[in-house]
GROMACS .gro file of C-alpha atoms in nm:
model
  469
    1MET     CA    1  33.562  19.538  22.000
    2ARG     CA    2  33.337  19.524  22.286
    3ASP     CA    3  33.516  19.377  22.597
    4VAL     CA    4  33.479  19.123  22.872
    5CYS     CA    5  33.450  19.380  23.155
    6GLU     CA    6  33.186  19.597  22.972
    7GLU     CA    7  32.902  19.343  22.888
    8GLY     CA    8  32.618  19.256  23.056
    9SER     CA    9  32.574  19.069  23.403
   10VAL     CA   10  32.417  18.770  23.471
   11SER     CA   11  32.120  18.710  23.668
   12ALA     CA   12  32.110  18.585  23.959
   13VAL     CA   13  31.778  18.393  23.861
   14PRO     CA   14  31.600  18.358  23.509
   15ALA     CA   15  31.527  18.650  23.312
   16SER     CA   16  31.160  18.551  23.294
   17PRO     CA   17  30.950  18.211  23.399
   18ALA     CA   18  30.934  18.156  23.001
   19ALA     CA   19  31.302  18.077  23.085
   20LEU     CA   20  31.223  17.773  23.264
   21GLY     CA   21  30.966  17.665  23.039
   22SER     CA   22  30.612  17.632  23.152
   23ALA     CA   23  30.665  17.581  23.503
   24PRO     CA   24  30.600  17.878  23.740
   25LEU     CA   25  30.859  18.044  23.965
   26ASP     CA   26  30.876  17.907  24.281
   27PRO     CA   27  30.814  18.174  24.543
   28VAL     CA   28  31.165  18.197  24.691
   29ARG     CA   29  31.298  18.206  24.328
   30ALA     CA   30  31.049  18.496  24.253
   31LEU     CA   31  31.170  18.650  24.560
   32GLN     CA   32  31.509  18.667  24.399
   33HIS     CA   33  31.427  18.764  24.061
   34ALA     CA   34  31.211  19.087  24.211
   35LEU     CA   35  31.488  19.156  24.402
   36TYR     CA   36  31.733  19.144  24.112
   37ARG     CA   37  31.513  19.327  23.862
   38ALA     CA   38  31.463  19.619  24.097
   39ALA     CA   39  31.824  19.651  24.175
   40LYS     CA   40  31.932  19.619  23.788
   41ALA     CA   41  31.635  19.890  23.744
   42ASP     CA   42  31.829  20.180  23.971
   43PRO     CA   43  32.183  20.133  24.036
   44GLY     CA   44  32.144  20.352  24.313
   45ARG     CA   45  31.863  20.201  24.540
   46ARG     CA   46  31.925  20.148  24.886
   47PHE     CA   47  31.712  19.821  24.998
   48HIS     CA   48  31.528  19.961  25.329
   49ALA     CA   49  31.287  19.668  25.342
   50LEU     CA   50  31.467  19.332  25.360
   51TRP     CA   51  31.429  19.215  25.708
   52ASP     CA   52  31.047  19.043  25.664
   53LYS     CA   53  31.202  18.871  25.350
   54VAL     CA   54  31.475  18.706  25.553
   55LEU     CA   55  31.256  18.574  25.797
   56ARG     CA   56  30.984  18.428  25.568
   57ARG     CA   57  30.916  18.074  25.643
   58ASP     CA   58  30.962  17.969  25.272
   59VAL     CA   59  31.301  18.112  25.288
   60LEU     CA   60  31.390  17.983  25.587
   61TRP     CA   61  31.329  17.634  25.486
   62ARG     CA   62  31.556  17.676  25.144
   63ALA     CA   63  31.821  17.810  25.371
   64TRP     CA   64  31.804  17.455  25.609
   65ALA     CA   65  31.773  17.256  25.248
   66ALA     CA   66  32.104  17.442  25.101
   67VAL     CA   67  32.243  17.398  25.432
   68ARG     CA   68  32.134  16.980  25.464
   69ARG     CA   69  32.254  16.941  25.088
   70ASN     CA   70  32.602  17.044  25.150
   71ASN     CA   71  32.645  16.821  25.445
   72GLY     CA   72  32.873  16.999  25.642
   73ALA     CA   73  33.004  16.924  26.013
   74PRO     CA   74  32.909  17.054  26.321
   75GLY     CA   75  33.061  17.359  26.457
   76ILE     CA   76  33.167  17.484  26.842
   77ASP     CA   77  32.797  17.341  26.954
   78ALA     CA   78  32.857  16.967  26.824
   79THR     CA   79  32.480  16.981  26.654
   80THR     CA   80  32.499  16.756  26.354
   81LEU     CA   81  32.198  16.770  26.093
   82ALA     CA   82  32.094  16.467  26.202
   83ASP     CA   83  32.043  16.590  26.559
   84VAL     CA   84  31.826  16.899  26.377
   85GLY     CA   85  31.645  16.584  26.194
   86GLU     CA   86  31.542  16.390  26.536
   87TYR     CA   87  31.454  16.725  26.679
   88GLY     CA   88  31.217  16.837  26.428
   89VAL     CA   89  31.314  17.069  26.133
   90SER     CA   90  30.980  17.273  26.190
   91ARG     CA   91  31.076  17.353  26.531
   92PHE     CA   92  31.401  17.431  26.499
   93LEU     CA   93  31.273  17.697  26.231
   94ASP     CA   94  31.020  17.807  26.456
   95GLU     CA   95  31.246  17.854  26.748
   96LEU     CA   96  31.521  17.996  26.516
   97ALA     CA   97  31.309  18.254  26.356
   98ALA     CA   98  31.168  18.358  26.708
   99GLU     CA   99  31.498  18.439  26.851
  100VAL     CA  100  31.615  18.621  26.528
  101LYS     CA  101  31.327  18.847  26.516
  102ASP     CA  102  31.291  18.964  26.902
  103GLY     CA  103  31.674  18.985  26.876
  104SER     CA  104  31.771  18.761  27.087
  105TYR     CA  105  32.027  18.555  26.864
  106ARG     CA  106  32.347  18.573  26.899
  107PRO     CA  107  32.582  18.364  26.667
  108LEU     CA  108  32.844  18.109  26.808
  109ALA     CA  109  33.175  18.189  26.706
  110ALA     CA  110  33.327  17.936  26.423
  111ARG     CA  111  33.515  17.636  26.505
  112ARG     CA  112  33.863  17.668  26.320
  113VAL     CA  113  34.028  17.364  26.174
  114PHE     CA  114  34.340  17.313  25.935
  115MET     CA  115  34.275  17.150  25.591
  116PRO     CA  116  34.564  17.026  25.409
  117LYS     CA  117  34.630  17.183  25.014
  118PRO     CA  118  34.558  16.972  24.779
  119GLY     CA  119  34.898  16.936  24.641
  120GLN     CA  120  35.103  17.140  24.832
  121PRO     CA  121  35.246  16.878  25.119
  122GLY     CA  122  35.282  17.105  25.477
  123GLU     CA  123  35.087  17.354  25.368
  124ARG     CA  124  34.742  17.405  25.528
  125ARG     CA  125  34.425  17.664  25.448
  126PRO     CA  126  34.233  17.757  25.752
  127LEU     CA  127  33.853  17.689  25.767
  128SER     CA  128  33.582  17.785  25.992
  129ILE     CA  129  33.262  17.556  26.036
  130PRO     CA  130  32.962  17.810  26.197
  131PRO     CA  131  32.729  17.581  26.366
  132VAL     CA  132  32.428  17.509  26.203
  133ARG     CA  133  32.194  17.749  26.315
  134ASP     CA  134  32.414  18.005  26.193
  135ARG     CA  135  32.474  17.845  25.887
  136VAL     CA  136  32.114  17.854  25.844
  137VAL     CA  137  32.076  18.222  25.925
  138GLN     CA  138  32.351  18.286  25.686
  139ALA     CA  139  32.180  18.093  25.423
  140ALA     CA  140  31.862  18.274  25.450
  141LEU     CA  141  32.059  18.595  25.448
  142LYS     CA  142  32.235  18.499  25.138
  143ILE     CA  143  31.941  18.426  24.953
  144VAL     CA  144  31.797  18.774  25.007
  145LEU     CA  145  32.101  18.970  25.006
  146GLU     CA  146  32.305  18.804  24.655
  147PRO     CA  147  32.045  18.914  24.375
  148VAL     CA  148  32.067  19.248  24.513
  149PHE     CA  149  32.464  19.252  24.442
  150GLU     CA  150  32.449  19.020  24.188
  151ALA     CA  151  32.313  19.301  23.990
  152ASP     CA  152  32.606  19.507  24.008
  153PHE     CA  153  32.851  19.275  23.969
  154LEU     CA  154  33.065  19.295  23.639
  155PRO     CA  155  33.125  18.998  23.406
  156CYS     CA  156  33.503  19.000  23.482
  157SER     CA  157  33.391  18.837  23.882
  158PHE     CA  158  33.342  18.444  23.831
  159GLY     CA  159  33.388  18.337  24.171
  160PHE     CA  160  33.088  18.183  24.407
  161ARG     CA  161  32.821  18.336  24.146
  162PRO     CA  162  32.507  18.179  23.991
  163ARG     CA  163  32.536  18.059  23.648
  164ARG     CA  164  32.915  18.140  23.643
  165GLY     CA  165  33.196  17.899  23.735
  166ALA     CA  166  33.581  17.829  23.664
  167HIS     CA  167  33.542  17.703  23.293
  168ASP     CA  168  33.392  18.063  23.199
  169ALA     CA  169  33.671  18.256  23.316
  170LEU     CA  170  33.918  17.946  23.159
  171GLN     CA  171  33.736  18.032  22.861
  172VAL     CA  172  33.811  18.414  22.876
  173VAL     CA  173  34.168  18.346  22.913
  174ILE     CA  174  34.181  18.153  22.580
  175ASP     CA  175  33.964  18.421  22.372
  176GLU     CA  176  34.181  18.676  22.517
  177ALA     CA  177  34.544  18.527  22.442
  178TRP     CA  178  34.358  18.405  22.085
  179ARG     CA  179  34.311  18.839  22.018
  180GLY     CA  180  34.657  18.910  22.102
  181ARG     CA  181  34.641  18.936  22.460
  182CYS     CA  182  34.957  18.732  22.550
  183TRP     CA  183  35.164  18.937  22.845
  184VAL     CA  184  34.967  18.811  23.196
  185VAL     CA  185  34.956  18.928  23.506
  186GLU     CA  186  34.955  18.636  23.726
  187THR     CA  187  34.850  18.697  24.101
  188ASP     CA  188  34.700  18.614  24.434
  189ILE     CA  189  34.535  18.804  24.706
  190ALA     CA  190  34.715  18.715  25.009
  191ASN     CA  191  34.459  18.603  25.277
  192CYS     CA  192  34.202  18.745  25.111
  193PHE     CA  193  33.898  18.594  25.335
  194GLU     CA  194  34.094  18.729  25.651
  195ALA     CA  195  34.245  19.068  25.578
  196ILE     CA  196  33.904  19.220  25.447
  197PRO     CA  197  33.848  19.496  25.691
  198LEU     CA  198  33.504  19.467  25.848
  199ASP     CA  199  33.430  19.839  25.849
  200GLU     CA  200  33.523  19.888  25.484
  201LEU     CA  201  33.315  19.569  25.414
  202MET     CA  202  33.008  19.668  25.584
  203CYS     CA  203  33.059  20.024  25.390
  204ALA     CA  204  33.030  19.823  25.094
  205VAL     CA  205  32.704  19.645  25.186
  206GLU     CA  206  32.551  19.947  25.267
  207GLU     CA  207  32.603  20.085  24.940
  208ARG     CA  208  32.319  19.892  24.845
  209VAL     CA  209  32.127  19.781  25.166
  210CYS     CA  210  31.977  20.067  25.425
  211ASP     CA  211  31.776  19.831  25.639
  212GLN     CA  212  31.932  19.841  25.979
  213SER     CA  213  31.798  19.509  26.118
  214VAL     CA  214  31.969  19.311  25.850
  215LEU     CA  215  32.296  19.535  25.873
  216LYS     CA  216  32.301  19.496  26.274
  217LEU     CA  217  32.243  19.090  26.177
  218LEU     CA  218  32.524  19.097  25.928
  219ARG     CA  219  32.759  19.299  26.178
  220VAL     CA  220  32.668  19.010  26.481
  221MET     CA  221  32.785  18.790  26.258
  222LEU     CA  222  33.109  18.906  26.131
  223ARG     CA  223  33.212  18.953  26.464
  224ALA     CA  224  33.099  18.603  26.620
  225GLY     CA  225  33.475  18.521  26.583
  226VAL     CA  226  33.616  18.168  26.538
  227MET     CA  227  33.739  17.911  26.825
  228GLU     CA  228  34.098  17.754  26.795
  229ASP     CA  229  34.251  17.565  27.067
  230GLY     CA  230  33.955  17.646  27.314
  231GLN     CA  231  34.058  18.013  27.304
  232VAL     CA  232  33.739  18.243  27.121
  233ARG     CA  233  33.927  18.505  26.924
  234ARG     CA  234  33.731  18.830  26.733
  235PRO     CA  235  33.970  18.968  26.487
  236VAL     CA  236  33.852  19.324  26.365
  237THR     CA  237  33.963  19.192  26.013
  238GLY     CA  238  33.800  18.952  25.794
  239THR     CA  239  33.502  18.718  25.682
  240PRO     CA  240  33.566  18.366  25.797
  241GLN     CA  241  33.646  18.111  25.490
  242GLY     CA  242  33.423  17.854  25.541
  243GLY     CA  243  33.104  18.062  25.639
  244VAL     CA  244  32.791  18.012  25.373
  245ILE     CA  245  32.761  18.376  25.343
  246SER     CA  246  33.145  18.445  25.314
  247PRO     CA  247  33.200  18.425  24.932
  248VAL     CA  248  32.909  18.671  24.900
  249LEU     CA  249  33.087  18.932  25.098
  250CYS     CA  250  33.422  18.887  24.933
  251ASN     CA  251  33.263  18.957  24.561
  252VAL     CA  252  33.082  19.225  24.717
  253TYR     CA  253  33.419  19.397  24.873
  254LEU     CA  254  33.634  19.290  24.583
  255HIS     CA  255  33.343  19.461  24.320
  256ARG     CA  256  33.505  19.784  24.452
  257LEU     CA  257  33.835  19.623  24.251
  258ASP     CA  258  33.661  19.545  23.948
  259ARG     CA  259  33.451  19.863  23.882
  260VAL     CA  260  33.736  20.113  23.883
  261ARG     CA  261  33.983  19.947  23.636
  262ASP     CA  262  34.004  20.089  23.286
  263VAL     CA  263  34.042  19.804  23.073
  264ARG     CA  264  34.200  19.995  22.788
  265GLU     CA  265  34.459  20.127  22.975
  266HIS     CA  266  34.532  19.833  23.199
  267GLY     CA  267  34.409  19.521  22.987
  268VAL     CA  268  34.139  19.274  23.060
  269LEU     CA  269  34.090  19.137  23.404
  270VAL     CA  270  33.972  18.752  23.483
  271ARG     CA  271  33.904  18.676  23.872
  272TYR     CA  272  33.768  18.413  24.031
  273ALA     CA  273  33.711  18.549  24.396
  274ASP     CA  274  34.090  18.563  24.522
  275ASP     CA  275  34.259  18.447  24.218
  276ALA     CA  276  34.322  18.701  23.928
  277LEU     CA  277  34.490  18.728  23.572
  278VAL     CA  278  34.492  19.037  23.427
  279MET     CA  279  34.563  18.993  23.008
  280CYS     CA  280  34.778  19.294  22.836
  281ARG     CA  281  34.874  19.311  22.487
  282SER     CA  282  35.217  19.443  22.588
  283ARG     CA  283  35.491  19.428  22.862
  284GLU     CA  284  35.460  19.804  22.922
  285GLN     CA  285  35.094  19.756  22.984
  286ALA     CA  286  35.106  19.441  23.173
  287GLU     CA  287  35.366  19.617  23.396
  288ALA     CA  288  35.113  19.977  23.424
  289ALA     CA  289  34.840  19.667  23.511
  290LEU     CA  290  35.024  19.561  23.763
  291LYS     CA  291  35.141  19.867  23.956
  292ARG     CA  292  34.746  19.965  23.917
  293LEU     CA  293  34.652  19.641  24.092
  294ARG     CA  294  34.892  19.692  24.343
  295GLY     CA  295  34.771  20.032  24.440
  296LEU     CA  296  34.395  19.935  24.400
  297LEU     CA  297  34.461  19.658  24.658
  298ALA     CA  298  34.665  19.888  24.875
  299ASP     CA  299  34.355  20.091  24.878
  300LEU     CA  300  34.121  19.822  25.007
  301GLY     CA  301  34.365  19.726  25.296
  302LEU     CA  302  34.503  19.420  25.071
  303GLU     CA  303  34.838  19.302  24.923
  304PRO     CA  304  34.934  19.054  24.667
  305ARG     CA  305  35.080  18.738  24.766
  306GLU     CA  306  35.449  18.833  24.588
  307ALA     CA  307  35.543  18.446  24.559
  308LYS     CA  308  35.277  18.405  24.312
  309THR     CA  309  35.257  18.746  24.149
  310ARG     CA  310  35.495  18.775  23.820
  311ILE     CA  311  35.416  18.891  23.482
  312VAL     CA  312  35.404  18.582  23.199
  313HIS     CA  313  35.491  18.659  22.824
  314LEU     CA  314  35.286  18.371  22.623
  315ARG     CA  315  35.488  18.272  22.334
  316ALA     CA  316  35.548  17.902  22.172
  317GLY     CA  317  35.833  17.734  22.387
  318GLY     CA  318  35.812  18.011  22.661
  319GLU     CA  319  35.661  17.980  23.024
  320GLY     CA  320  35.347  17.911  23.122
  321PHE     CA  321  35.117  18.021  23.396
  322THR     CA  322  34.860  17.854  23.623
  323PHE     CA  323  34.507  17.922  23.696
  324LEU     CA  324  34.239  17.743  23.823
  325GLY     CA  325  34.428  17.389  23.862
  326PHE     CA  326  34.537  17.425  23.517
  327HIS     CA  327  34.846  17.507  23.359
  328HIS     CA  328  34.827  17.722  23.038
  329GLN     CA  329  35.110  17.739  22.811
  330MET     CA  330  35.142  17.871  22.455
  331VAL     CA  331  35.213  17.553  22.194
  332ARG     CA  332  35.229  17.496  21.836
  333SER     CA  333  35.022  17.239  21.697
  334PRO     CA  334  35.230  16.977  21.503
  335ALA     CA  335  35.294  16.988  21.145
  336ARG     CA  336  35.077  16.793  20.912
  337PRO     CA  337  35.111  16.771  20.535
  338GLY     CA  338  34.931  16.992  20.372
  339LYS     CA  339  34.797  17.176  20.719
  340ARG     CA  340  34.936  17.535  20.875
  341GLN     CA  341  35.094  17.501  21.205
  342VAL     CA  342  34.898  17.718  21.439
  343THR     CA  343  34.989  17.856  21.773
  344PHE     CA  344  34.734  17.873  22.041
  345LEU     CA  345  34.702  17.875  22.467
  346ALA     CA  346  34.668  17.537  22.514
  347ARG     CA  347  34.594  17.425  22.941
  348TRP     CA  348  34.610  17.053  23.111
  349PRO     CA  349  34.622  16.977  23.439
  350ALA     CA  350  34.875  17.142  23.642
  351GLY     CA  351  35.149  16.956  23.852
  352LYS     CA  352  34.970  16.986  24.192
  353ALA     CA  353  34.665  16.842  24.045
  354MET     CA  354  34.803  16.571  23.915
  355GLN     CA  355  34.995  16.522  24.203
  356HIS     CA  356  34.643  16.525  24.440
  357ALA     CA  357  34.530  16.280  24.230
  358ARG     CA  358  34.787  16.052  24.244
  359ASP     CA  359  34.797  16.088  24.645
  360ARG     CA  360  34.400  16.034  24.636
  361LEU     CA  361  34.465  15.699  24.466
  362ARG     CA  362  34.764  15.605  24.639
  363GLU     CA  363  34.571  15.642  24.981
  364LEU     CA  364  34.230  15.421  24.785
  365THR     CA  365  34.468  15.145  24.747
  366ASP     CA  366  34.664  15.171  25.080
  367ARG     CA  367  34.824  14.867  25.242
  368SER     CA  368  34.614  14.943  25.554
  369ARG     CA  369  34.293  14.913  25.335
  370LEU     CA  370  34.366  14.526  25.237
  371ARG     CA  371  34.044  14.397  25.454
  372VAL     CA  372  33.829  14.609  25.213
  373PRO     CA  373  33.667  14.439  24.935
  374VAL     CA  374  33.807  14.500  24.572
  375GLU     CA  375  33.467  14.579  24.454
  376TRP     CA  376  33.458  14.873  24.772
  377VAL     CA  377  33.788  14.996  24.662
  378VAL     CA  378  33.731  15.010  24.276
  379GLN     CA  379  33.429  15.208  24.353
  380GLU     CA  380  33.584  15.487  24.531
  381MET     CA  381  33.845  15.478  24.273
  382ASN     CA  382  33.585  15.534  24.011
  383LEU     CA  383  33.385  15.849  24.223
  384PHE     CA  384  33.705  16.024  24.261
  385LEU     CA  385  33.808  15.966  23.907
  386LYS     CA  386  33.475  16.065  23.755
  387GLY     CA  387  33.471  16.372  23.983
  388TRP     CA  388  33.828  16.507  23.899
  389ALA     CA  389  33.782  16.405  23.544
  390ALA     CA  390  33.449  16.582  23.510
  391TYR     CA  391  33.645  16.957  23.536
  392PHE     CA  392  33.954  16.870  23.379
  393ARG     CA  393  33.812  16.690  23.083
  394TYR     CA  394  33.777  17.049  22.962
  395GLY     CA  395  34.155  17.104  22.824
  396ASN     CA  396  34.409  16.956  22.635
  397SER     CA  397  34.452  16.711  22.897
  398ALA     CA  398  34.488  16.387  22.700
  399ARG     CA  399  34.812  16.278  22.776
  400CYS     CA  400  34.746  16.343  23.158
  401PHE     CA  401  34.449  16.167  23.142
  402SER     CA  402  34.618  15.875  22.994
  403GLN     CA  403  34.914  15.874  23.284
  404LEU     CA  404  34.631  15.849  23.571
  405GLN     CA  405  34.459  15.584  23.432
  406TRP     CA  406  34.784  15.368  23.372
  407TYR     CA  407  34.848  15.493  23.729
  408ALA     CA  408  34.506  15.398  23.884
  409GLY     CA  409  34.508  15.053  23.714
  410MET     CA  410  34.899  15.007  23.866
  411ARG     CA  411  34.767  15.092  24.211
  412LEU     CA  412  34.486  14.846  24.149
  413GLY     CA  413  34.718  14.590  24.053
  414LEU     CA  414  34.938  14.635  24.367
  415PHE     CA  415  34.644  14.643  24.587
  416VAL     CA  416  34.527  14.286  24.447
  417ALA     CA  417  34.861  14.131  24.474
  418LYS     CA  418  34.915  14.259  24.838
  419ARG     CA  419  34.546  14.144  24.898
  420HIS     CA  420  34.643  13.786  24.761
  421ARG     CA  421  35.027  13.808  24.891
  422ARG     CA  422  35.149  13.761  24.552
  423GLY     CA  423  35.353  13.966  24.330
  424ARG     CA  424  35.338  14.278  24.137
  425GLY     CA  425  35.316  14.050  23.796
  426PHE     CA  426  34.995  13.887  23.913
  427GLY     CA  427  34.814  14.221  24.003
  428ARG     CA  428  34.892  14.341  23.658
  429TRP     CA  429  34.750  14.009  23.525
  430VAL     CA  430  34.422  14.048  23.693
  431VAL     CA  431  34.367  14.372  23.632
  432GLY     CA  432  34.485  14.367  23.268
  433VAL     CA  433  34.421  14.028  23.129
  434ALA     CA  434  34.216  13.843  23.352
  435SER     CA  435  33.955  14.106  23.361
  436PRO     CA  436  33.806  14.222  23.027
  437ASP     CA  437  33.681  14.549  23.202
  438ARG     CA  438  34.005  14.615  23.441
  439LEU     CA  439  33.754  14.509  23.743
  440GLY     CA  440  33.525  14.774  23.674
  441LEU     CA  441  33.772  15.059  23.657
  442VAL     CA  442  33.655  15.363  23.503
  443SER     CA  443  33.796  15.425  23.146
  444LEU     CA  444  33.918  15.806  23.098
  445ASP     CA  445  33.992  15.747  22.710
  446GLY     CA  446  33.744  15.971  22.473
  447THR     CA  447  33.626  16.209  22.748
  448VAL     CA  448  33.868  16.513  22.683
  449VAL     CA  449  33.703  16.807  22.507
  450ALA     CA  450  33.964  17.086  22.385
  451PRO     CA  451  33.911  17.443  22.430
  452ARG     CA  452  33.824  17.610  22.136
  453PRO     CA  453  33.861  18.060  22.074
  454ASN     CA  454  33.502  18.230  22.059
  455ARG     CA  455  33.330  17.880  22.114
  456PRO     CA  456  33.142  17.769  22.370
  457TRP     CA  457  33.313  17.547  22.621
  458ARG     CA  458  33.040  17.356  22.745
  459GLY     CA  459  33.018  17.143  22.386
  460MET     CA  460  33.012  16.775  22.418
  461PRO     CA  461  33.282  16.524  22.266
  462ASN     CA  462  33.258  16.477  21.927
  463ALA     CA  463  32.992  16.767  21.881
  464GLY     CA  464  33.055  16.932  21.557
  465GLY     CA  465  33.214  16.678  21.406
  466GLU     CA  466  33.542  16.729  21.662
  467ARG     CA  467  33.763  16.439  21.672
  468ARG     CA  468  33.800  16.255  22.035
  469ARG     CA  469  34.087  16.281  22.196
   0.00000   0.00000   0.00000
């Protein structure tokens, strides 16, 4: 049986122009396509002529478009995307390209902020925000370097990769559990982005790139440092989380972990950036896999987060684990006349994800927003609910969706009651009885798609005769 980590890799671009129909590839996509094919054809090749491609006009414009689409905050220079638009994008890119080309370009330190972790009160995640000009240069570097390394990445890696995402990783977990790998090593690499040794990271990059101008620019970016509380720190480890190119560099470094694993001996690895699972067939194999994983991480200068590292045995009525926002647990199908009960791995939104959703709905309907029109509040609630449900609908999430829909209606009723200085009963009556469409609040009924082993997860609700839930 072919293993997950031995299948062919996924290209950063389509395999051929025909994959896009009759429309030809645009020049930037054609460049990425050529780089990917060259890297794939010769795994030992080191690319020495990438500098001119980073400075290409169309590459810089594509980089600017990516930065503008992300709509990020300004860095320490306080320059916003609107400021660049007023200054002139063409003029901005010409001057930036000239600085990079003549060697006078110097990236500024990233602005360090701390973002609260959803569903984890009191915990904050460090985030580094580079200035707009540095984000554009990083995006141009990413456009050129990503297809080169994408040719090497293994299918067991899913995070921050083209045409691969969280649901692809979740489907592998369902498939492997169905095949009998019911011992799971659950772990999380501690401070992954901040702990990667820069010298070792550059060695990993140099395995594929020998263009000294590109390597020099990359070193300057990594040593730009971060500004926190008015002071600039330049640590010798880490690729700051929040930079455009940081996810690619993280995958480049952790590829060293992916490629040295023995699947038959240590199980199937499913890694999404710094979150990882190892699916094993026995407790002995799981213990050996965890020991091997600790050793590999130590060789890379990293370590697992002990609070999130454990071995879980998946069995009906037993404990489960949380991965990528979903809680996974082995369950048994309900008994029905004439049908055999089946034990399968189910998943639904984890407690932290549900708490985050409730917190967000509570913020949108807070007493401090009573002057906001109800129509605006409903629009904001719908925007959040649609985005949240678009991710969590691919699971056994019907019960959680019903609970969240009830909570959203209850919060909206309370908001209406407070706005009219009436009791809770009045708000419930307005939302549930007086308004036939619950004041326009979106419904989550019939949107859940239950996962199935060895089937594509992208199926639409009720596709193939499957019952809506």
